[in-house]
Structures are given as C-alpha cells and as structure tokens.
Amino acid sequence: MSGTNSGHSSKGSEWRRWDPHIHAPETLLNDQYKGDWETFFSRVEEANPAIQALGITDYFCILGYQAVKARKKDGELPDVGLIFPNVEMRLDVKTEKSKGINIHLLFSPHDQDHEAKIESLLAQLSFEFKDVTYPCTPTSLAQLGRAFQGKSLDENAAIRIGANQFKTCLSDLKELFKDPWAQKNCLVAVSGSGVDGTAGLQADDSFAATRQEIERFAHIIFSGNPKQRDFWLGKGVVDPASIEKTYGFLKPCLHGSDAHVGEKVGESAHNRYCWIKGDLTFETLRQAVIEPEERVCVSAEAPSTGMASFGIYALNPKGADWFQHDRLELNPGLVAVIGARGSGKTALVEIIAAATKSLGRDLADSSFLMRASTPKNYLEGASIEVEWGDGATSGDRLDGWSEDNNGDESEPEARYLSQQFVDRLCSSSGLAVELRREIERVVFEAISPADRMETDTFDELATRLLSPIRSRQEQLRGHIAHLSEQVAAEDISKRALPVLEQKYKSLAEQIAKLHKELAALLPKDKEAHAKQLELIGAVYRVAEEKLEALNLQQHKLSELAQHVIDLRDYTEPNRWAEMRDAFKEVNLLDSQWEAFRLVFAGDVDSTLEQIKTTVIKAIETAKTGDPENPVDLNLTPTSDWPLAELSQRLEAAKKNVGIDANLQKRYETLLRNIRSNETALKRLNTQIDAAKGADMRRGDLIAKRKSTYLDVFKSFLEEESVLKNLYASLAQELNGAKGALAKLVVVVYRRVDVGEWARRGEQFIDLRIAQKLRGKGALCKETERILLPAWAKGSPEEIAGAMETFRNEFQKDLMDSLPRSLSTDDRSIRIQEMAAWLYDTSHILVEYGIQFDGVAIEQLSPGTRGIVLLLLYLAIDKRDQRPLIVDQPEENLDPQSVYDELVPHFREARKRRQVILVTHNANLVVNTDADQVIVATAQRSSSEGLPSISYLCGSLENHEIRQAVCNILEGGKRAFLDRERRYRFRWDETINS
C-alpha cells in the first residue's frame, strides 16, 4: 500500500488494529532478529487480532521501512493494508534513567516521492562531533560511527554506531516543520514512558519547562498506560481546557509492540493493542489527532458499536435497475447521506425505512416512494433485502410498501424520523399528543420490565398506579359535597328550634283544650263513672300505641329479612366476583378467595326468626291476651291488658256514664283528635331534641369537611409521588447532563384552573355591591393572590391556612351577596352551596411536564422543539438499539444550535446504535466525525421512469469524500478548517485549493 493513496473502504471508518511502532529485522539498534525475516512476516500474518497497519521503525533513517517495502514488493510480506515509515530519534535530553528522550517522526507513505523527501528532510538535522558536523543521512551516520569508534568498520556497523551516538534537539526538529511538505506529511510522537520518555523528566523540576515543550510539540503520545490516556484526554487530574492551554490540544495515546525480536512481534503486555478507527491510510492518523478519544483505543478488543443484530450491514436491492448497486454496505456507526437536491438522499433512507417496516403511516406527496408509486408504479417488482450485522436478513417489497405499511402491525426494525414526522411533532397540534407520547414511550422503555405490572404502555401503567388514587379523590370530593348538604340541613334544624318549641307549646295547649271539651261532654252527676271512663280511655290509648309499634316492628322485620336475602344471594356474590376480577393478578387460590367473602357475624336468620316469633306473640298478647298468663280482671285496668278486654271495659264505661248517641259520636271524635295530636307532639319532641344538638353536629360536620378537604390534597401528594417515580429513570438520565440535555427537566406539578373556580364563585357574589370582590375579575385576582400559591405548591396544612384566610377576608362580601328574598331554609341551602364551591378541588389536577431551559415544551418554538425531539432519540432513548434514521434534522434549527446542541449527541449516539442521517449541514458531517459518508447522485436519461441513482461511499479520510463534502454542503470547507485550526498541520490541497 505504500506509495499510493489506496486503502480506502466504502464502509467508511472502521476499527482496525495498528502497530505504529515496530522494528523489523536489520533495524539499526538492538536488533535481536538475527536476520529472521520469516519469523517476522509469519508473526505479523498470524497475529490475533490481525494487524492491518504497520509503522516500520528505524533510528534516524528509513532503512527498515525500505527493507520491508522491498520485501513486500517481492511478495514476502502479507497484505497488512498500510505500511508507513516511523523514524525514531533521541533528543539531547536525558531522563533520570540516563536515557535520551525518544521522539518519533511518522511519515505518510502516499506521496510517490515520499522516500526522497523524507531523506532530504532528515538531512537537515545534524550532529557535531570533534568540530565536524554530520547530517542525518545513512552515509553521514556511518562517518560518525567510524569517527567515534576510531577504527575501520563495515558500512552497516558504522551506521549503527553513528545512529547510537546521534542526538538531535527540539529546536532543530521544530525548524523542520517550517517545511510545508513536513507539515502535511509528518506527525510527531513522543514516548511517555519513565525510561526513555518524557515521564523520565518528572523527578527534576528544572526540566519541567523542557518536558512541557516536548509534549506540546508532539501530536501523539506513545503509551499504553490507561492513566496517561486519561490525562491526555483531559479526564485525569487536569481538565481538557487546561490540557489545551498548556499543550496545545488533547492528544491520542498510541501503543506499539516496539518489537526488536521475532517473539515480540504483535505482542503487547496486558493485551494492550492499538486500535484506530479509519481507513488504512496515513490520513487516519491525522484524524486520530483531531479526534483523540473517538478514533483511538488501546485495549484487548476493538470498541463495539451497538449490537450486531441491530445494525444494518448491507442493502441488497432486487428488481430495481434504477438503483445502481448490487450491494450497498453501511457502517455500523454514524452514516451521513449528502447530495444535491433530487440526488436520491431521501430516496435511500425511505428505501431503508420501507425495508425495515419503519416508514410510519404518512408520507408527503413529494417523497420518493410516493412519487415513484403514483400515479404509475415504477417500483413494481422491486424489493430490498436488509442484511444485519449478525448475518440475519429481512426485507420487504417496495411496490407494496403502502399496503404493507398500513396493515402490518409488527414492530418496526428501525426508528425513522422523516421530515414530515419531525415537522408534525414540532407543530402546535402534534406537540400535545405525539411528542408527549414519544416521551412517554421512552420513559416506559426505561422502566424495568419487572416494574411494568404487565402493562404495555406508559398510559396503561400510569392508569393502573393512579386509578386508586384518583378514584379516592372522586370519593372525597363527593363526600365534601355530601357534608355540605348535611351542614345545610343542620343549619335549618338549628334555626327551626324556636318554631318547633312554639308548635310544641301550641299543640300541648290544644291537647289540654280537647281534654276539657271531652270532660265537658260527661254528665256532672256521674263524676265517678266519668273518671273511670277517662282512666280506661287513657290506658286504652297507650295499649293501642304499643300495638301500633309492634305492627311497625313486624313490618320492618319482614323488610330486614328480605334485605338479608338480597345481600347474601345477589349483592355479595356480585361484589365478591368483581373483587376477584379486579385483583386477579394477586394470584390467590380459590380456597384463599373464600376468606374474602363478606358474611354476617352471627346467625341472622335465627335471630330474625326469634324476634319475629316474639313480636307475633306480643301482637297476639296485645290484642287478646296471654292464655298462659291471664290478667286479673278484678284489678284496675292497665296498658298491659289485652286491647280486646280494654275495649270492652271502655264500652262499658261509656254506658255507665250514660251519654247519648250524639254525644257518643262527639266523644269519639275528640278521642281521635287527642290521639292524633299526642302522636304529633311526640314527633315534635324528637325534632326538638335533634334541633338542640344541631349546633354540635354542625361543628363536627364542618371539621370533617375541612379534614376531607385536606385529604384531597394529601392524595395529590400521593399522585405527585407516583408520577415522580414513573419519571425517575428519565430524571436520573437528565441528572448531571451537560449542554442542551442539561436544560431538559422533568416536572410534576399541580395544574390549577383559577379562572374556572372564580367563574363558578362569581355566581354567588353580587359584583355590584361587594366591597373587596366588586367587579368582574376581582375574585380571580384575589384567588391568585391568596389561594393559588398554596394550591399549586403548598402542603395540605398551608392550603387549609390559605382557605381560612380567604374566608375570613371575604366573609362579609359573600354573606352580603345572599338575596334578601330567600327564605330561611333556602338561605341555608345557598350558604352551603357556597361552601361546597369554596372546598371544591375539581379545578386542580396533578400533571407532569417536560421543560427546556425553564420553558414548557408546549411553549417552545418549532426549532427548539426539534432539538428536544432529537435529544429524546439521541441522548435519552438509550434502550432502543435499533438503527435511528433521521432525514434532515437541521431543517428548523440555526447553524449554531446544530453545532452546540446536536453534534455532541450524534457523536455519542453512534456508540450505542447505528445512526443514518440525511443532511445539508456540514457540521453534522464534519464535526460529528461521521464514520461513513454516502454521496448521492441521480441521473435522468428521459422524462419517463425513475432516474439512475448511485451512491459514492467512504470516510472523511478519503480526499474524494472530503471534496464532495466541500462542494455539496454549504460551509463544508469552513467546517473542515475550523475543525483543524487548533492543530499545527494543514489539510491537503483538496481542502485548501
């Protein structure tokens, strides 16, 4: 591969093992190979992992490189892909081990004249010995060797001795890099070891500046030490900004076998192999200097990009002659698709989306698949086979994408963000539904399957967790309304006490008057008989009341017995069955469920039967007497006598008094009135007793209402806690984030509709006469001042205090607004309706939200919404390992936002999943360090049919790809130049021309 610009792969930048520091047989110093080229070559060929690039190292010359190159030309060296010269030198600075600092010049082999130019460049270095100056050339090294040794030596021995004595200084090396060819074709590496590297100077403070200058001059550090790698990436004791300030830029750590003997070829302590991502070209080393963390890894195995089974390895079109490829391979990392308008960029990603069942349900009329299939179907017979990284295949027809897409409910094999999808989610209407649904999907997938409670979506899980709380809230709200009704009833009862007492007095007087009228009917000459009649009449009425009570008891016993039957045979079985169905996930056995039946504590049937028997007997006894315990009829009649006997005595007493038929009728009427009034008096007495306790009961009900009101807000706290737990995974992901991701915050809050609550409240207020609440809108303003802070963020106790303050401050306005035309009872009802409004909480809902930079996503501009959407997929949705296909994510974003907000996340996302994006933005290609660039080209031969579409694929190391980026993308050249500005070498004429 030396001497050419080959080594480019259509798959773009891939991880390959390099050995940038290896000595071949006949190396000038410490050669232990003993001329065994066969072992050297076989060890290289058999290395595992395979070595694909070799930096052939020799001291102060490229003799070793030239020897390997010659043998490779003769076919002795296996095809390792890339061989480049590594010229090892020693500075005239000693380490504490008395070793000269080793510094390496790594040269590009791609210039046809590179060997001559390297030798010419090295010849500018010189070493003075005994007042004689020796240039750094093999011939001069031999002369130096003979001069130093003081005797005749063969050429090879003389060169070795001269190379061992030759030292150079940092200033001379810096002078070399004034040469444009050196700037373009050479990289400097310095050993970081404590033996022959810069770490060997750390014990002597007087060499601190010297060490810093050497390391600042170097592009690369030769070290396999993980701590050194962290240091030079700014991940150790010094941050990246300090590294750049002190040493110019972050630096990659490369590690080679430094083999001087066959057994060491391809070997490395602790399996610290050097992996570099890129083509097998020298340009890849320069990319590694620009991307020291992303492009270089020293480890036993190459870094992986996601799971192979989730990465698209290749596309194999069939029946698509307009697609100018039999096979199109894709990089498993970040793939950038570029091209002029109408070149086939979107066509490629739509084809991939169709083949992976990821299109979605709507495509714009201007989309490739839509135009290619309507009105005439140019896709007929075409299909795409997708070859995955693990060797599996899938695919779909292109001529049936519409039907398949609308009918196939299988899981998409990729995530496709079309322009239409992004635009819709970033629109006002789409944001409230689809973007929120996408956020919920990501959150749900982040929840451990064990915690999903057998639900399939976030909404199902949230409903399952929140339903009991929200159901309790509704019950509590209903309870508050019922309590307000009860308070109104107690108000009415309390105010009715004087009226009831007056009625009681009047009725008692009426009964007394009736008794006088009854007494007046009796003859005056039969006073003793009259008293007997009055006595028996009173006893009869008491006995009659007892019988009435017994009859009522018997009726209620029959009702209770039927109620027991209904509960046991219908209500309870249904309740038990519903409970079993609602809680079937508890997985109780049938025998265990039996314990959850509600049963009566005792033998209610026997109890009812016993009472029924007793009551029936009591009724019979009250009517006709107890045969086993007859009353002594010789005694004075009492209410315990049978009603039949008392009736006979009453009739006899009436006859003894001797009143005629007319008086008898009047007498009966008075008795009925007395009986009715005495019953009414008894009811009044009960009502009066109740009214006397109304004030206490009212106080208890009001206290209960306040307590229930607090319970509603306690349930809000429970709901907030559940939502926070649901979003814990997302919140944890955002915690400690940087850049745009740090601006995303999950918030759980109470949404309070003050306007709705105030509108209902204004129905109770006379806005014309109120003092503090006069005029429309005054109530809303005062509510926002006093209640809103507590409602929105306060504890239940703070809310109770705020409501007390509100009531005290506006009590007068509320009471003065009651219409004077209301009756006393209606006034009480109105007051409690007002209280029910005050304690209502239906205007308060617990919700969650996503804020970006302190602004709710619903209020963001379309461009910022686009950032949120892309951050969701790139940085947060880490569980989804499917390929992510994005069509022109920069459409709604300004260039600075693309660079600041998206570039870092595209770089990170490609480590977890394959990312394929269509873009016109140079930053999304260059500064993301895209692993593969696909340049689309379309050529139309006629107005009919589809154009011929072809794709040029490669890496950013490929000058042809770089040229296409500069030609096609606005700002492409500037993106490259900005990216390399802080480094001391220039891009080739492809960029600078």
Coordinates of C-alpha atoms in Angstrom, one line a residue, residues 615-841:
V615 CA -93.2 -9.9 68.1
I616 CA -96.1 -12.0 66.7
K617 CA -96.7 -13.4 70.2
A618 CA -96.6 -9.9 71.6
I619 CA -99.1 -8.7 69.0
E620 CA -101.4 -11.6 69.8
T621 CA -101.0 -10.9 73.5
A622 CA -101.6 -7.2 73.0
K623 CA -104.8 -8.0 71.1
T624 CA -106.3 -10.9 73.0
G625 CA -104.1 -11.6 76.0
D626 CA -101.8 -14.4 77.0
P627 CA -103.8 -17.6 77.8
E628 CA -100.9 -18.9 80.0
N629 CA -100.7 -15.6 82.0
P630 CA -104.2 -14.1 82.0
V631 CA -104.7 -10.7 83.6
D632 CA -106.6 -10.3 86.9
L633 CA -109.7 -8.6 85.7
N634 CA -110.6 -7.6 89.3
L635 CA -107.7 -5.1 89.3
T636 CA -107.6 -1.7 87.9
P637 CA -107.1 -1.8 84.1
T638 CA -103.5 -1.1 82.8
S639 CA -102.0 -0.8 79.4
D640 CA -100.7 -4.4 79.7
W641 CA -104.2 -5.6 79.5
P642 CA -105.3 -7.1 76.1
L643 CA -106.8 -4.5 73.8
A644 CA -109.9 -6.6 73.4
E645 CA -110.6 -6.5 77.2
L646 CA -109.8 -2.8 77.4
S647 CA -112.2 -2.2 74.5
Q648 CA -115.0 -3.9 76.4
R649 CA -114.2 -2.0 79.6
L650 CA -114.2 1.2 77.6
E651 CA -117.5 0.5 76.1
A652 CA -118.9 -0.5 79.5
A653 CA -117.6 2.7 81.0
K654 CA -119.2 4.8 78.2
K655 CA -122.6 3.1 79.0
N656 CA -122.1 3.7 82.8
V657 CA -121.6 7.4 82.1
G658 CA -124.8 7.4 80.2
I659 CA -124.1 9.7 77.2
D660 CA -126.5 9.6 74.3
A661 CA -125.6 8.6 70.7
N662 CA -124.9 12.2 69.5
L663 CA -122.6 12.8 72.5
Q664 CA -121.1 9.4 71.9
K665 CA -120.1 10.4 68.4
R666 CA -118.7 13.7 69.5
Y667 CA -116.8 11.9 72.3
E668 CA -115.2 9.5 69.7
T669 CA -114.2 12.4 67.5
L670 CA -112.5 14.2 70.4
L671 CA -110.7 11.0 71.4
R672 CA -109.3 10.6 67.8
N673 CA -108.1 14.2 67.7
I674 CA -106.4 13.8 71.1
R675 CA -104.7 10.6 69.8
S676 CA -103.5 12.3 66.6
N677 CA -102.2 15.3 68.5
E678 CA -100.4 13.3 71.1
T679 CA -98.6 11.4 68.2
A680 CA -97.7 14.7 66.6
L681 CA -96.5 16.0 70.0
K682 CA -94.3 13.0 70.3
R683 CA -92.7 13.7 66.9
L684 CA -92.2 17.3 67.8
N685 CA -90.4 16.4 70.9
T686 CA -88.0 14.2 68.9
Q687 CA -87.4 17.1 66.4
I688 CA -86.7 19.5 69.3
D689 CA -84.2 17.2 70.8
A690 CA -82.5 16.9 67.4
A691 CA -82.5 20.7 66.9
K692 CA -80.9 21.2 70.3
G693 CA -77.9 19.0 69.1
A694 CA -77.7 20.6 65.7
D695 CA -75.1 23.1 66.6
M696 CA -72.7 20.5 67.9
R697 CA -73.3 18.2 64.9
R698 CA -72.8 21.1 62.5
G699 CA -69.4 21.8 64.1
D700 CA -68.4 18.2 63.7
L701 CA -69.5 18.2 60.1
I702 CA -67.6 21.4 59.3
A703 CA -64.5 19.9 60.9
K704 CA -64.9 16.7 58.9
R705 CA -65.3 18.7 55.7
K706 CA -62.1 20.6 56.4
S707 CA -60.3 17.3 57.2
T708 CA -61.7 15.7 54.0
Y709 CA -60.5 18.8 52.0
L710 CA -57.0 18.2 53.4
D711 CA -57.3 14.5 52.5
V712 CA -57.9 15.5 48.9
F713 CA -54.6 17.4 48.8
K714 CA -52.8 14.6 50.6
S715 CA -54.0 12.4 47.7
F716 CA -52.5 15.0 45.3
L717 CA -49.2 14.4 47.1
E718 CA -49.6 10.7 46.6
E719 CA -50.3 11.2 42.9
E720 CA -47.2 13.5 42.6
S721 CA -45.1 10.8 44.2
V722 CA -46.3 8.1 41.8
L723 CA -45.6 10.3 38.8
K724 CA -42.2 11.2 40.1
N725 CA -41.4 7.6 40.5
L726 CA -42.6 6.9 37.0
Y727 CA -40.3 9.6 35.6
A728 CA -37.4 8.7 37.9
S729 CA -35.5 6.9 35.1
L730 CA -35.8 10.0 32.9
A731 CA -34.9 12.4 35.7
Q732 CA -31.9 10.2 36.6
E733 CA -30.8 10.3 32.9
L734 CA -31.0 14.1 32.9
N735 CA -29.3 14.5 36.2
G736 CA -25.7 15.7 35.7
A737 CA -26.2 16.1 32.0
K738 CA -24.4 18.8 30.1
G739 CA -25.2 21.2 27.2
A740 CA -28.7 21.2 25.8
L741 CA -29.5 18.0 27.7
A742 CA -29.0 19.8 31.0
K743 CA -31.8 22.2 30.0
L744 CA -34.3 19.4 30.0
V745 CA -36.1 18.9 33.3
V746 CA -39.0 16.6 34.3
V747 CA -41.5 18.4 36.4
V748 CA -44.6 17.1 38.2
Y749 CA -46.9 19.9 39.2
R750 CA -50.5 20.8 40.0
R751 CA -52.3 22.5 37.2
V752 CA -54.8 24.9 38.8
D753 CA -57.6 26.5 36.7
V754 CA -58.2 29.6 38.8
G755 CA -60.4 31.1 36.2
E756 CA -62.8 28.2 36.2
W757 CA -63.0 28.2 40.0
A758 CA -63.5 32.0 40.1
R759 CA -66.2 31.9 37.4
R760 CA -68.2 29.5 39.5
G761 CA -67.7 31.6 42.5
E762 CA -68.9 34.7 40.9
Q763 CA -72.4 33.1 40.7
F764 CA -72.6 33.5 44.5
I765 CA -71.4 37.1 44.6
D766 CA -73.3 40.3 43.8
L767 CA -70.5 42.0 41.9
R768 CA -72.3 45.4 42.1
I769 CA -72.4 45.7 45.9
A770 CA -69.4 43.7 47.1
Q771 CA -66.7 45.7 48.6
K772 CA -63.5 43.7 48.2
L773 CA -64.8 41.5 45.4
R774 CA -66.6 44.2 43.4
G775 CA -66.5 43.9 39.6
K776 CA -65.8 41.0 37.2
G777 CA -62.3 39.6 37.6
A778 CA -61.8 40.8 41.2
L779 CA -62.4 37.3 42.6
C780 CA -59.9 35.7 40.2
K781 CA -57.3 38.3 41.2
E782 CA -57.7 37.8 44.9
T783 CA -57.8 34.0 44.4
E784 CA -54.4 34.2 42.6
R785 CA -53.1 36.3 45.5
I786 CA -54.2 34.2 48.4
L787 CA -55.1 30.7 47.3
L788 CA -53.1 29.9 44.1
P789 CA -49.6 29.7 45.7
A790 CA -50.9 27.2 48.3
W791 CA -53.0 25.2 45.8
A792 CA -50.1 25.0 43.3
K793 CA -47.2 24.1 45.7
G794 CA -48.4 24.2 49.3
S795 CA -48.8 21.4 51.8
P796 CA -52.3 20.4 53.0
E797 CA -51.8 22.5 56.1
E798 CA -50.7 25.5 54.1
I799 CA -53.7 25.1 51.9
A800 CA -56.0 25.0 54.9
G801 CA -54.5 28.1 56.3
A802 CA -54.9 29.9 53.0
M803 CA -58.5 28.9 52.7
E804 CA -59.1 30.2 56.3
T805 CA -57.5 33.5 55.4
F806 CA -59.6 33.7 52.2
R807 CA -62.9 33.0 54.1
N808 CA -62.1 35.5 56.8
E809 CA -61.2 38.2 54.4
F810 CA -64.2 37.9 52.1
Q811 CA -66.9 36.5 54.5
K812 CA -68.8 39.8 54.5
D813 CA -68.9 40.1 50.7
L814 CA -70.1 36.5 50.5
M815 CA -72.8 36.9 53.1
D816 CA -74.0 40.3 51.9
S817 CA -74.4 38.8 48.4
L818 CA -77.2 36.5 49.6
P819 CA -80.5 37.6 48.1
R820 CA -82.9 39.1 50.7
S821 CA -85.8 37.3 49.1
L822 CA -84.5 33.9 50.1
S823 CA -86.4 32.0 52.8
T824 CA -84.6 30.9 55.9
D825 CA -84.2 27.4 54.6
D826 CA -83.2 28.4 51.1
R827 CA -80.7 30.8 52.6
S828 CA -79.1 27.9 54.5
I829 CA -79.0 25.8 51.3
R830 CA -77.4 28.7 49.4
I831 CA -74.7 29.2 52.1
Q832 CA -73.7 25.5 51.9
E833 CA -73.7 25.5 48.1
M834 CA -71.3 28.4 48.5
A835 CA -69.2 26.3 51.0
A836 CA -69.2 23.4 48.5
W837 CA -67.8 25.7 45.9
L838 CA -65.1 27.0 48.3
Y839 CA -64.0 23.5 49.2
D840 CA -64.2 22.1 45.7
T841 CA -61.0 20.8 44.1

